[in-house]
Every structure is written in C-alpha cells, then in structure tokens.
C-alpha cells in the first residue's frame, strides 16, 4: 500500500534532506513540503474537504516550523484531522519533549540529522496507525472525521464600529438556516455579547483556559444555550481575567468548538491580544468591520498591516465590511479596498441606528425586526460568506427564510444570501455600533 507523506519543514536545507530520504522509502509518496503552519492546515483542510481518503497518512512536522509552535501545531492537526499520523522532527528527542509530543498527539519522534532506518520505522508505524483509524472511522458514521466546522472571526477596526452587532447577526442568520452555531465573545476585557442578548451566566472562556483536554462534556458545561438556539461562550465578567486566556488556550478552545459546531462565529472586538490573534489565524474567514471615515479606515489599515507583520493573516485573505454606509460619504468601499488591500464585501450596512436602538437598549438584539435594513444587510452578508445553507423553502421563496425557533419573530424572514438593493443610500442617523 502506498503511504502518502506531507512534510512541514520551514528550513530549506532540512526540507531537501527529508524529501531525499522520503523518496527512498519503499511504497512512499512524498508530497511537496509546506513551509509554515498556515500552509499545512490549509492544505489538509482542502484535502479533507474533497474526501477523507485524500488526506495523507503521515505528516512530518519540523520543530522549527512557524508561526505556530510545533507542539501546538501537532495538537491542532490531531484535533482537526484525527486520522492523520503526525511525526515530529527534532534535534533533541529527550524524555520531556517526547512526553510533550505524545500529549499533543504525535505518533513518534525523529531525531536530526535524520537517518534512513529511523525515518522508515517512524513513518511505517504512523501509517499503520492511520490506516487502522480510517478503517474504524469508515464503519462509524457518527464519528467526527472531517476538517470541522467553519470559523468566522469578526474584528473591529477600532472600538464602536459595530463588530459585536455584526457577529451576533451573522450567528443568528447561520442558525436560522439550520446550522448548529456557537457564538464566542473573545473581546476578553470589554465583551458585550451577554448584554446584547440579555444573558447572565457564570461560566466563561476563562473556565476552559487551563484545561488541557477539552472534552465534549467539559465544553457543554461552559457554553450557554440561548433561546435562539445559539451556543454562547462568553467573555469573563471581570475583564482582568481575560489575561488567563493564552494563545494556546484559544487554539484548543477554537479547535474544540470547530469539532462540535458547524459554524463558529467569534467576536474579537477592537483590541488585539494573543488569544484573538490565534483565533484569527485559525479562522476560515476573517471579517474586519470599519466605518467610512478617516479614523476607522486608518485603524483598519493598521490592523491589516499588523496581521501581515505578525504572520497572522494576509491582507488578501481578509474581508472588510463597511458599516454605516451612505452614498454621499467621501470614502466609498472601492477606496477602502485600495487603502487596506483587502477584499470589501459586496454587502454594505446602511447607517440606520434608529432601527437598532430599542433592541440594543433592551438587550434583545435577537428580536430585531426582520424589516430592518441593517438586519437584511447583515443576513445578506452571511449568505455572501457562505455560512448559511439554502433550504427547499428558501429556494421556493426566492431566498427568504422562515422562522426556525422561538427566539425569532413570526415575520422574521431575513433574505439570506440575497442582499437587497440599497434605496437612496442616505440614513437617518448612525448605523450599528
């Protein structure tokens, strides 16, 4: 049987050495090495999206891979692609590193400089394990086998541009279309999702921060089941406790949520820290919310450039949403796209805060009138981002979605994926905040 091997080696010399040895292994089919953690996860996700059998049996992870540290990368691969055997390449295979690698999900270690015999033994053992797991998964249809749910992060160019309202409405749109959805408040110090949805819950992200193995039961204990059907994972009530959520904790939490929910929407707020930076890096879609004014657009440009410098996300991989849009503003979406280097969403949210004020003040944003132009724009954005699924009812009615649960209004028929044309373009007041 042919063993497909995907090396993840950032160092060019080490990559050439490993590739040469892999080509000499019997029945081995080495792929072109990937140079960083983002490329590895993207490649595996693409293959898993095609079919489980398209995944390589073995992934080799070099200890100097970046930007995600090797052990954290191994943990993420093991959680998202449990049928792939991971082998770590290291210069020091001491007992402590061996134990840490095994805890992260590695199937073995190979010591540098790599020897043919050691590499062959580790690859063979990992491939046999992978084959056994796939045989088991193929006979158990209810076992999680794919790359997991879709993760969407929502970040504000600065405070007050509407990131939280956007995140909530995207989650509601996805849930109304029939997806299982988790809404996460990763604005760790000033998160307001609980206030917007009138929720009082004592558990938060901090309760998961120190847990090394987040089981489905542990995760279920930490989330709050909202009346709309959303699963909420809230920011801590005491903002200073947000520091307890590290980037490593965030990766584990996002991976656990991805494995259980079809859509995960994360509100990252307007301030960057290690936790939400990790979430943005892991996200399938990173949405950046700005308003069409100089200060906000400068903030958006600053965030995009910072993400690129820190290798969190490339500008062309980011989607920008223009909130509080009016036709008569000097700064239009094409200019924002040129300034930031990102792709600007086709949907633009009109400036009409009067529609929102009553719902926000009462903490009932989930009961926003379906006729609201702000809601229609945001639900249209959900369709544009691909986080809603069309039902037979929606197709018959031209994209209109009927009520799904008790948390929505009887006339709640947001047009998902079919954003309406903007009338006029001017607004009464401010848009979402």
PDB file of C-alpha atoms in Angstrom, residues 150-405:
ATOM      1  CA  UNK A 150     -16.398  26.868   9.618  1.00  0.00           C
ATOM      2  CA  UNK A 151     -14.818  29.529  11.829  1.00  0.00           C
ATOM      3  CA  UNK A 152     -15.573  33.220  11.178  1.00  0.00           C
ATOM      4  CA  UNK A 153     -13.866  35.934  13.208  1.00  0.00           C
ATOM      5  CA  UNK A 154     -15.247  39.478  13.404  1.00  0.00           C
ATOM      6  CA  UNK A 155     -12.803  42.256  14.317  1.00  0.00           C
ATOM      7  CA  UNK A 156     -13.422  45.971  14.649  1.00  0.00           C
ATOM      8  CA  UNK A 157     -11.072  48.473  13.018  1.00  0.00           C
ATOM      9  CA  UNK A 158     -11.498  50.359  16.298  1.00  0.00           C
ATOM     10  CA  UNK A 159     -13.971  50.360  19.142  1.00  0.00           C
ATOM     11  CA  UNK A 160     -17.594  51.175  18.323  1.00  0.00           C
ATOM     12  CA  UNK A 161     -17.676  50.314  14.620  1.00  0.00           C
ATOM     13  CA  UNK A 162     -20.248  47.515  15.023  1.00  0.00           C
ATOM     14  CA  UNK A 163     -18.249  44.287  15.346  1.00  0.00           C
ATOM     15  CA  UNK A 164     -20.455  42.818  18.086  1.00  0.00           C
ATOM     16  CA  UNK A 165     -23.742  43.546  16.319  1.00  0.00           C
ATOM     17  CA  UNK A 166     -22.272  42.054  13.146  1.00  0.00           C
ATOM     18  CA  UNK A 167     -21.089  38.886  14.907  1.00  0.00           C
ATOM     19  CA  UNK A 168     -24.462  38.350  16.582  1.00  0.00           C
ATOM     20  CA  UNK A 169     -26.478  38.789  13.396  1.00  0.00           C
ATOM     21  CA  UNK A 170     -24.142  36.524  11.389  1.00  0.00           C
ATOM     22  CA  UNK A 171     -24.565  33.815  14.036  1.00  0.00           C
ATOM     23  CA  UNK A 172     -28.354  34.235  14.067  1.00  0.00           C
ATOM     24  CA  UNK A 173     -28.504  34.006  10.267  1.00  0.00           C
ATOM     25  CA  UNK A 174     -26.433  30.819  10.227  1.00  0.00           C
ATOM     26  CA  UNK A 175     -28.525  29.260  12.990  1.00  0.00           C
ATOM     27  CA  UNK A 176     -31.801  30.212  11.312  1.00  0.00           C
ATOM     28  CA  UNK A 177     -30.712  28.412   8.147  1.00  0.00           C
ATOM     29  CA  UNK A 178     -30.350  25.133  10.044  1.00  0.00           C
ATOM     30  CA  UNK A 179     -26.706  25.095  11.142  1.00  0.00           C
ATOM     31  CA  UNK A 180     -25.523  24.364  14.658  1.00  0.00           C
ATOM     32  CA  UNK A 181     -23.807  27.584  15.708  1.00  0.00           C
ATOM     33  CA  UNK A 182     -21.517  28.715  18.512  1.00  0.00           C
ATOM     34  CA  UNK A 183     -21.095  32.432  19.180  1.00  0.00           C
ATOM     35  CA  UNK A 184     -17.907  33.257  21.089  1.00  0.00           C
ATOM     36  CA  UNK A 185     -17.086  36.537  22.826  1.00  0.00           C
ATOM     37  CA  UNK A 186     -13.297  36.802  22.574  1.00  0.00           C
ATOM     38  CA  UNK A 187     -13.302  40.510  23.319  1.00  0.00           C
ATOM     39  CA  UNK A 188     -11.897  39.381  26.646  1.00  0.00           C
ATOM     40  CA  UNK A 189     -11.830  42.651  28.562  1.00  0.00           C
ATOM     41  CA  UNK A 190     -14.830  44.546  27.225  1.00  0.00           C
ATOM     42  CA  UNK A 191     -17.042  41.859  25.671  1.00  0.00           C
ATOM     43  CA  UNK A 192     -20.744  42.776  25.473  1.00  0.00           C
ATOM     44  CA  UNK A 193     -22.471  39.827  23.826  1.00  0.00           C
ATOM     45  CA  UNK A 194     -24.102  38.906  27.151  1.00  0.00           C
ATOM     46  CA  UNK A 195     -25.578  42.415  27.389  1.00  0.00           C
ATOM     47  CA  UNK A 196     -26.785  42.462  23.778  1.00  0.00           C
ATOM     48  CA  UNK A 197     -28.607  39.135  24.273  1.00  0.00           C
ATOM     49  CA  UNK A 198     -29.777  39.698  27.871  1.00  0.00           C
ATOM     50  CA  UNK A 199     -27.748  36.796  29.299  1.00  0.00           C
ATOM     51  CA  UNK A 200     -26.455  36.242  32.821  1.00  0.00           C
ATOM     52  CA  UNK A 201     -24.198  33.212  33.015  1.00  0.00           C
ATOM     53  CA  UNK A 202     -21.429  32.480  35.463  1.00  0.00           C
ATOM     54  CA  UNK A 203     -19.163  30.429  33.173  1.00  0.00           C
ATOM     55  CA  UNK A 204     -16.878  31.934  30.536  1.00  0.00           C
ATOM     56  CA  UNK A 205     -13.860  31.337  28.329  1.00  0.00           C
ATOM     57  CA  UNK A 206     -11.648  31.511  31.404  1.00  0.00           C
ATOM     58  CA  UNK A 207     -13.135  28.253  32.687  1.00  0.00           C
ATOM     59  CA  UNK A 208     -11.642  26.464  29.673  1.00  0.00           C
ATOM     60  CA  UNK A 209      -8.304  28.279  29.686  1.00  0.00           C
ATOM     61  CA  UNK A 210      -6.419  25.902  31.982  1.00  0.00           C
ATOM     62  CA  UNK A 211      -7.939  22.657  30.699  1.00  0.00           C
ATOM     63  CA  UNK A 212      -5.503  20.734  28.517  1.00  0.00           C
ATOM     64  CA  UNK A 213      -8.026  18.286  27.086  1.00  0.00           C
ATOM     65  CA  UNK A 214     -11.407  19.882  26.363  1.00  0.00           C
ATOM     66  CA  UNK A 215     -13.898  17.021  26.131  1.00  0.00           C
ATOM     67  CA  UNK A 216     -17.420  17.490  24.685  1.00  0.00           C
ATOM     68  CA  UNK A 217     -18.860  17.337  28.197  1.00  0.00           C
ATOM     69  CA  UNK A 218     -16.475  19.991  29.527  1.00  0.00           C
ATOM     70  CA  UNK A 219     -17.298  22.207  26.559  1.00  0.00           C
ATOM     71  CA  UNK A 220     -21.030  21.697  27.060  1.00  0.00           C
ATOM     72  CA  UNK A 221     -20.713  22.792  30.688  1.00  0.00           C
ATOM     73  CA  UNK A 222     -19.007  26.029  29.649  1.00  0.00           C
ATOM     74  CA  UNK A 223     -21.447  27.182  26.950  1.00  0.00           C
ATOM     75  CA  UNK A 224     -24.834  28.797  27.495  1.00  0.00           C
ATOM     76  CA  UNK A 225     -27.778  27.615  25.404  1.00  0.00           C
ATOM     77  CA  UNK A 226     -29.643  30.718  24.315  1.00  0.00           C
ATOM     78  CA  UNK A 227     -33.349  30.747  23.477  1.00  0.00           C
ATOM     79  CA  UNK A 228     -32.471  31.362  19.817  1.00  0.00           C
ATOM     80  CA  UNK A 229     -30.601  28.063  19.651  1.00  0.00           C
ATOM     81  CA  UNK A 230     -27.170  29.678  19.706  1.00  0.00           C
ATOM     82  CA  UNK A 231     -24.483  28.204  21.945  1.00  0.00           C
ATOM     83  CA  UNK A 232     -22.787  31.128  23.681  1.00  0.00           C
ATOM     84  CA  UNK A 233     -19.260  31.088  25.073  1.00  0.00           C
ATOM     85  CA  UNK A 234     -18.922  34.400  26.873  1.00  0.00           C
ATOM     86  CA  UNK A 235     -16.127  36.722  27.908  1.00  0.00           C
ATOM     87  CA  UNK A 236     -15.347  36.860  31.645  1.00  0.00           C
ATOM     88  CA  UNK A 237     -17.339  39.303  33.738  1.00  0.00           C
ATOM     89  CA  UNK A 238     -14.097  40.566  35.293  1.00  0.00           C
ATOM     90  CA  UNK A 239     -12.070  41.988  32.417  1.00  0.00           C
ATOM     91  CA  UNK A 240      -8.717  41.452  34.128  1.00  0.00           C
ATOM     92  CA  UNK A 241      -9.288  37.699  33.988  1.00  0.00           C
ATOM     93  CA  UNK A 242      -9.049  37.846  30.223  1.00  0.00           C
ATOM     94  CA  UNK A 243      -5.270  37.605  30.598  1.00  0.00           C
ATOM     95  CA  UNK A 244      -5.740  33.996  31.713  1.00  0.00           C
ATOM     96  CA  UNK A 245      -6.770  33.025  28.184  1.00  0.00           C
ATOM     97  CA  UNK A 246      -3.483  32.460  26.328  1.00  0.00           C
ATOM     98  CA  UNK A 247      -2.999  31.927  22.619  1.00  0.00           C
ATOM     99  CA  UNK A 248      -2.537  28.215  23.278  1.00  0.00           C
ATOM    100  CA  UNK A 249      -5.804  28.087  25.229  1.00  0.00           C
ATOM    101  CA  UNK A 250      -7.562  29.926  22.416  1.00  0.00           C
ATOM    102  CA  UNK A 251      -6.337  27.388  19.853  1.00  0.00           C
ATOM    103  CA  UNK A 252      -7.631  24.500  21.944  1.00  0.00           C
ATOM    104  CA  UNK A 253     -10.974  26.198  22.527  1.00  0.00           C
ATOM    105  CA  UNK A 254     -11.473  27.055  18.851  1.00  0.00           C
ATOM    106  CA  UNK A 255     -10.496  23.531  17.793  1.00  0.00           C
ATOM    107  CA  UNK A 256     -12.933  22.020  20.289  1.00  0.00           C
ATOM    108  CA  UNK A 257     -15.753  24.292  19.101  1.00  0.00           C
ATOM    109  CA  UNK A 258     -14.964  23.589  15.460  1.00  0.00           C
ATOM    110  CA  UNK A 259     -15.249  19.853  16.084  1.00  0.00           C
ATOM    111  CA  UNK A 260     -18.731  20.200  17.611  1.00  0.00           C
ATOM    112  CA  UNK A 261     -20.468  23.040  15.756  1.00  0.00           C
ATOM    113  CA  UNK A 262     -20.965  23.600  12.050  1.00  0.00           C
ATOM    114  CA  UNK A 263     -20.444  27.356  12.321  1.00  0.00           C
ATOM    115  CA  UNK A 264     -18.331  29.172  14.929  1.00  0.00           C
ATOM    116  CA  UNK A 265     -18.592  32.983  14.968  1.00  0.00           C
ATOM    117  CA  UNK A 266     -16.028  34.764  17.148  1.00  0.00           C
ATOM    118  CA  UNK A 267     -16.290  38.404  18.178  1.00  0.00           C
ATOM    119  CA  UNK A 268     -12.672  39.572  18.563  1.00  0.00           C
ATOM    120  CA  UNK A 269     -13.518  43.166  19.457  1.00  0.00           C
ATOM    121  CA  UNK A 270     -11.285  46.076  18.534  1.00  0.00           C
ATOM    122  CA  UNK A 271      -8.184  45.221  20.579  1.00  0.00           C
ATOM    123  CA  UNK A 272      -5.585  42.591  19.687  1.00  0.00           C
ATOM    124  CA  UNK A 273      -4.154  40.063  22.114  1.00  0.00           C
ATOM    125  CA  UNK A 274      -2.621  36.611  21.848  1.00  0.00           C
ATOM    126  CA  UNK A 275      -5.938  34.798  22.188  1.00  0.00           C
ATOM    127  CA  UNK A 276      -7.912  36.523  19.453  1.00  0.00           C
ATOM    128  CA  UNK A 277      -4.815  36.667  17.218  1.00  0.00           C
ATOM    129  CA  UNK A 278      -4.691  32.855  17.401  1.00  0.00           C
ATOM    130  CA  UNK A 279      -8.406  32.679  16.559  1.00  0.00           C
ATOM    131  CA  UNK A 280      -7.971  34.971  13.545  1.00  0.00           C
ATOM    132  CA  UNK A 281      -5.088  32.860  12.286  1.00  0.00           C
ATOM    133  CA  UNK A 282      -7.188  29.678  12.564  1.00  0.00           C
ATOM    134  CA  UNK A 283     -10.316  31.212  11.007  1.00  0.00           C
ATOM    135  CA  UNK A 284     -11.676  30.198   7.629  1.00  0.00           C
ATOM    136  CA  UNK A 285     -12.936  33.766   7.181  1.00  0.00           C
ATOM    137  CA  UNK A 286     -11.567  36.851   8.930  1.00  0.00           C
ATOM    138  CA  UNK A 287     -14.023  39.752   8.756  1.00  0.00           C
ATOM    139  CA  UNK A 288     -12.803  43.271   9.517  1.00  0.00           C
ATOM    140  CA  UNK A 289     -15.525  45.832  10.277  1.00  0.00           C
ATOM    141  CA  UNK A 290     -14.946  49.508   9.573  1.00  0.00           C
ATOM    142  CA  UNK A 291     -16.956  52.654   9.052  1.00  0.00           C
ATOM    143  CA  UNK A 292     -16.376  55.005   6.087  1.00  0.00           C
ATOM    144  CA  UNK A 293     -14.452  57.659   7.999  1.00  0.00           C
ATOM    145  CA  UNK A 294     -10.765  58.522   8.085  1.00  0.00           C
ATOM    146  CA  UNK A 295     -10.067  57.364  11.640  1.00  0.00           C
ATOM    147  CA  UNK A 296     -11.714  53.951  11.222  1.00  0.00           C
ATOM    148  CA  UNK A 297     -10.163  53.280   7.814  1.00  0.00           C
ATOM    149  CA  UNK A 298      -6.737  54.168   9.179  1.00  0.00           C
ATOM    150  CA  UNK A 299      -7.407  51.752  12.010  1.00  0.00           C
ATOM    151  CA  UNK A 300      -8.372  49.046   9.520  1.00  0.00           C
ATOM    152  CA  UNK A 301      -5.184  49.605   7.538  1.00  0.00           C
ATOM    153  CA  UNK A 302      -3.128  49.495  10.740  1.00  0.00           C
ATOM    154  CA  UNK A 303      -4.687  46.178  11.803  1.00  0.00           C
ATOM    155  CA  UNK A 304      -4.191  44.577   8.386  1.00  0.00           C
ATOM    156  CA  UNK A 305      -0.530  45.603   8.301  1.00  0.00           C
ATOM    157  CA  UNK A 306      -0.008  44.292  11.841  1.00  0.00           C
ATOM    158  CA  UNK A 307      -1.565  40.952  10.918  1.00  0.00           C
ATOM    159  CA  UNK A 308       0.813  40.697   7.980  1.00  0.00           C
ATOM    160  CA  UNK A 309       3.898  41.587  10.043  1.00  0.00           C
ATOM    161  CA  UNK A 310       2.998  39.011  12.695  1.00  0.00           C
ATOM    162  CA  UNK A 311       2.110  36.429  10.012  1.00  0.00           C
ATOM    163  CA  UNK A 312      -1.409  36.151  11.405  1.00  0.00           C
ATOM    164  CA  UNK A 313      -3.221  36.775   8.138  1.00  0.00           C
ATOM    165  CA  UNK A 314      -2.533  38.221   4.714  1.00  0.00           C
ATOM    166  CA  UNK A 315      -4.456  41.257   3.509  1.00  0.00           C
ATOM    167  CA  UNK A 316      -5.906  39.430   0.517  1.00  0.00           C
ATOM    168  CA  UNK A 317      -7.260  36.746   2.886  1.00  0.00           C
ATOM    169  CA  UNK A 318      -9.258  39.326   4.856  1.00  0.00           C
ATOM    170  CA  UNK A 319     -12.794  40.539   4.091  1.00  0.00           C
ATOM    171  CA  UNK A 320     -13.729  44.092   5.064  1.00  0.00           C
ATOM    172  CA  UNK A 321     -17.307  45.074   5.872  1.00  0.00           C
ATOM    173  CA  UNK A 322     -18.302  48.728   5.517  1.00  0.00           C
ATOM    174  CA  UNK A 323     -20.763  49.676   8.251  1.00  0.00           C
ATOM    175  CA  UNK A 324     -22.857  52.891   8.416  1.00  0.00           C
ATOM    176  CA  UNK A 325     -22.641  53.235   4.666  1.00  0.00           C
ATOM    177  CA  UNK A 326     -24.165  56.188   2.834  1.00  0.00           C
ATOM    178  CA  UNK A 327     -23.854  57.088  -0.815  1.00  0.00           C
ATOM    179  CA  UNK A 328     -22.864  60.674  -0.138  1.00  0.00           C
ATOM    180  CA  UNK A 329     -19.824  59.919   2.035  1.00  0.00           C
ATOM    181  CA  UNK A 330     -16.451  60.827   0.565  1.00  0.00           C
ATOM    182  CA  UNK A 331     -14.912  57.458   1.495  1.00  0.00           C
ATOM    183  CA  UNK A 332     -16.529  54.733  -0.615  1.00  0.00           C
ATOM    184  CA  UNK A 333     -15.911  50.935  -0.497  1.00  0.00           C
ATOM    185  CA  UNK A 334     -13.573  50.863  -3.554  1.00  0.00           C
ATOM    186  CA  UNK A 335     -11.301  53.388  -1.832  1.00  0.00           C
ATOM    187  CA  UNK A 336     -11.323  51.347   1.392  1.00  0.00           C
ATOM    188  CA  UNK A 337     -10.387  48.259  -0.602  1.00  0.00           C
ATOM    189  CA  UNK A 338      -7.484  50.122  -2.205  1.00  0.00           C
ATOM    190  CA  UNK A 339      -6.240  51.532   1.109  1.00  0.00           C
ATOM    191  CA  UNK A 340      -6.403  48.281   3.096  1.00  0.00           C
ATOM    192  CA  UNK A 341      -5.539  45.826   0.340  1.00  0.00           C
ATOM    193  CA  UNK A 342      -8.391  43.588   1.486  1.00  0.00           C
ATOM    194  CA  UNK A 343     -11.495  42.397  -0.310  1.00  0.00           C
ATOM    195  CA  UNK A 344     -14.502  44.556   0.556  1.00  0.00           C
ATOM    196  CA  UNK A 345     -17.757  42.635   0.977  1.00  0.00           C
ATOM    197  CA  UNK A 346     -20.492  43.294  -1.566  1.00  0.00           C
ATOM    198  CA  UNK A 347     -22.916  43.831   1.304  1.00  0.00           C
ATOM    199  CA  UNK A 348     -22.671  47.213   2.996  1.00  0.00           C
ATOM    200  CA  UNK A 349     -24.610  48.004   6.171  1.00  0.00           C
ATOM    201  CA  UNK A 350     -26.678  51.174   5.919  1.00  0.00           C
ATOM    202  CA  UNK A 351     -26.416  53.882   8.545  1.00  0.00           C
ATOM    203  CA  UNK A 352     -29.683  53.467  10.396  1.00  0.00           C
ATOM    204  CA  UNK A 353     -29.118  53.192  14.116  1.00  0.00           C
ATOM    205  CA  UNK A 354     -32.742  54.075  14.884  1.00  0.00           C
ATOM    206  CA  UNK A 355     -33.697  50.551  13.828  1.00  0.00           C
ATOM    207  CA  UNK A 356     -31.317  49.082  16.382  1.00  0.00           C
ATOM    208  CA  UNK A 357     -31.573  51.338  19.382  1.00  0.00           C
ATOM    209  CA  UNK A 358     -34.641  49.800  21.037  1.00  0.00           C
ATOM    210  CA  UNK A 359     -33.324  46.235  20.622  1.00  0.00           C
ATOM    211  CA  UNK A 360     -29.864  47.150  21.915  1.00  0.00           C
ATOM    212  CA  UNK A 361     -31.122  49.131  24.902  1.00  0.00           C
ATOM    213  CA  UNK A 362     -33.415  46.281  25.951  1.00  0.00           C
ATOM    214  CA  UNK A 363     -30.763  43.610  25.405  1.00  0.00           C
ATOM    215  CA  UNK A 364     -32.957  41.886  22.796  1.00  0.00           C
ATOM    216  CA  UNK A 365     -30.889  42.242  19.629  1.00  0.00           C
ATOM    217  CA  UNK A 366     -32.044  38.763  18.575  1.00  0.00           C
ATOM    218  CA  UNK A 367     -35.588  40.160  18.280  1.00  0.00           C
ATOM    219  CA  UNK A 368     -34.632  42.841  15.769  1.00  0.00           C
ATOM    220  CA  UNK A 369     -37.433  43.382  13.242  1.00  0.00           C
ATOM    221  CA  UNK A 370     -36.981  41.399  10.042  1.00  0.00           C
ATOM    222  CA  UNK A 371     -37.825  44.537   8.056  1.00  0.00           C
ATOM    223  CA  UNK A 372     -34.739  46.273   9.428  1.00  0.00           C
ATOM    224  CA  UNK A 373     -32.425  47.280   6.589  1.00  0.00           C
ATOM    225  CA  UNK A 374     -29.450  46.717   8.908  1.00  0.00           C
ATOM    226  CA  UNK A 375     -30.549  43.161   9.628  1.00  0.00           C
ATOM    227  CA  UNK A 376     -31.235  42.439   5.965  1.00  0.00           C
ATOM    228  CA  UNK A 377     -27.751  43.669   5.037  1.00  0.00           C
ATOM    229  CA  UNK A 378     -26.047  41.562   7.706  1.00  0.00           C
ATOM    230  CA  UNK A 379     -28.045  38.443   6.864  1.00  0.00           C
ATOM    231  CA  UNK A 380     -27.184  39.033   3.226  1.00  0.00           C
ATOM    232  CA  UNK A 381     -23.538  39.191   4.277  1.00  0.00           C
ATOM    233  CA  UNK A 382     -23.952  35.787   5.958  1.00  0.00           C
ATOM    234  CA  UNK A 383     -25.020  34.371   2.621  1.00  0.00           C
ATOM    235  CA  UNK A 384     -22.091  36.061   0.888  1.00  0.00           C
ATOM    236  CA  UNK A 385     -19.680  34.485   3.376  1.00  0.00           C
ATOM    237  CA  UNK A 386     -21.216  31.052   2.792  1.00  0.00           C
ATOM    238  CA  UNK A 387     -22.259  30.348   6.379  1.00  0.00           C
ATOM    239  CA  UNK A 388     -25.935  29.699   5.637  1.00  0.00           C
ATOM    240  CA  UNK A 389     -27.402  26.747   3.836  1.00  0.00           C
ATOM    241  CA  UNK A 390     -30.290  27.038   1.419  1.00  0.00           C
ATOM    242  CA  UNK A 391     -33.389  25.019   2.243  1.00  0.00           C
ATOM    243  CA  UNK A 392     -36.126  23.941  -0.090  1.00  0.00           C
ATOM    244  CA  UNK A 393     -38.338  26.600   1.452  1.00  0.00           C
ATOM    245  CA  UNK A 394     -35.733  29.286   0.850  1.00  0.00           C
ATOM    246  CA  UNK A 395     -35.315  28.298  -2.782  1.00  0.00           C
ATOM    247  CA  UNK A 396     -39.041  28.348  -3.463  1.00  0.00           C
ATOM    248  CA  UNK A 397     -39.448  31.758  -1.909  1.00  0.00           C
ATOM    249  CA  UNK A 398     -36.507  33.374  -3.617  1.00  0.00           C
ATOM    250  CA  UNK A 399     -34.063  33.103  -0.709  1.00  0.00           C
ATOM    251  CA  UNK A 400     -36.490  34.003   2.052  1.00  0.00           C
ATOM    252  CA  UNK A 401     -36.098  32.004   5.220  1.00  0.00           C
ATOM    253  CA  UNK A 402     -38.978  31.176   7.511  1.00  0.00           C
ATOM    254  CA  UNK A 403     -38.879  31.224  11.274  1.00  0.00           C
ATOM    255  CA  UNK A 404     -36.713  28.477  12.797  1.00  0.00           C
ATOM    256  CA  UNK A 405     -37.075  28.851  16.520  1.00  0.00           C
TER     257      UNK A 405
END
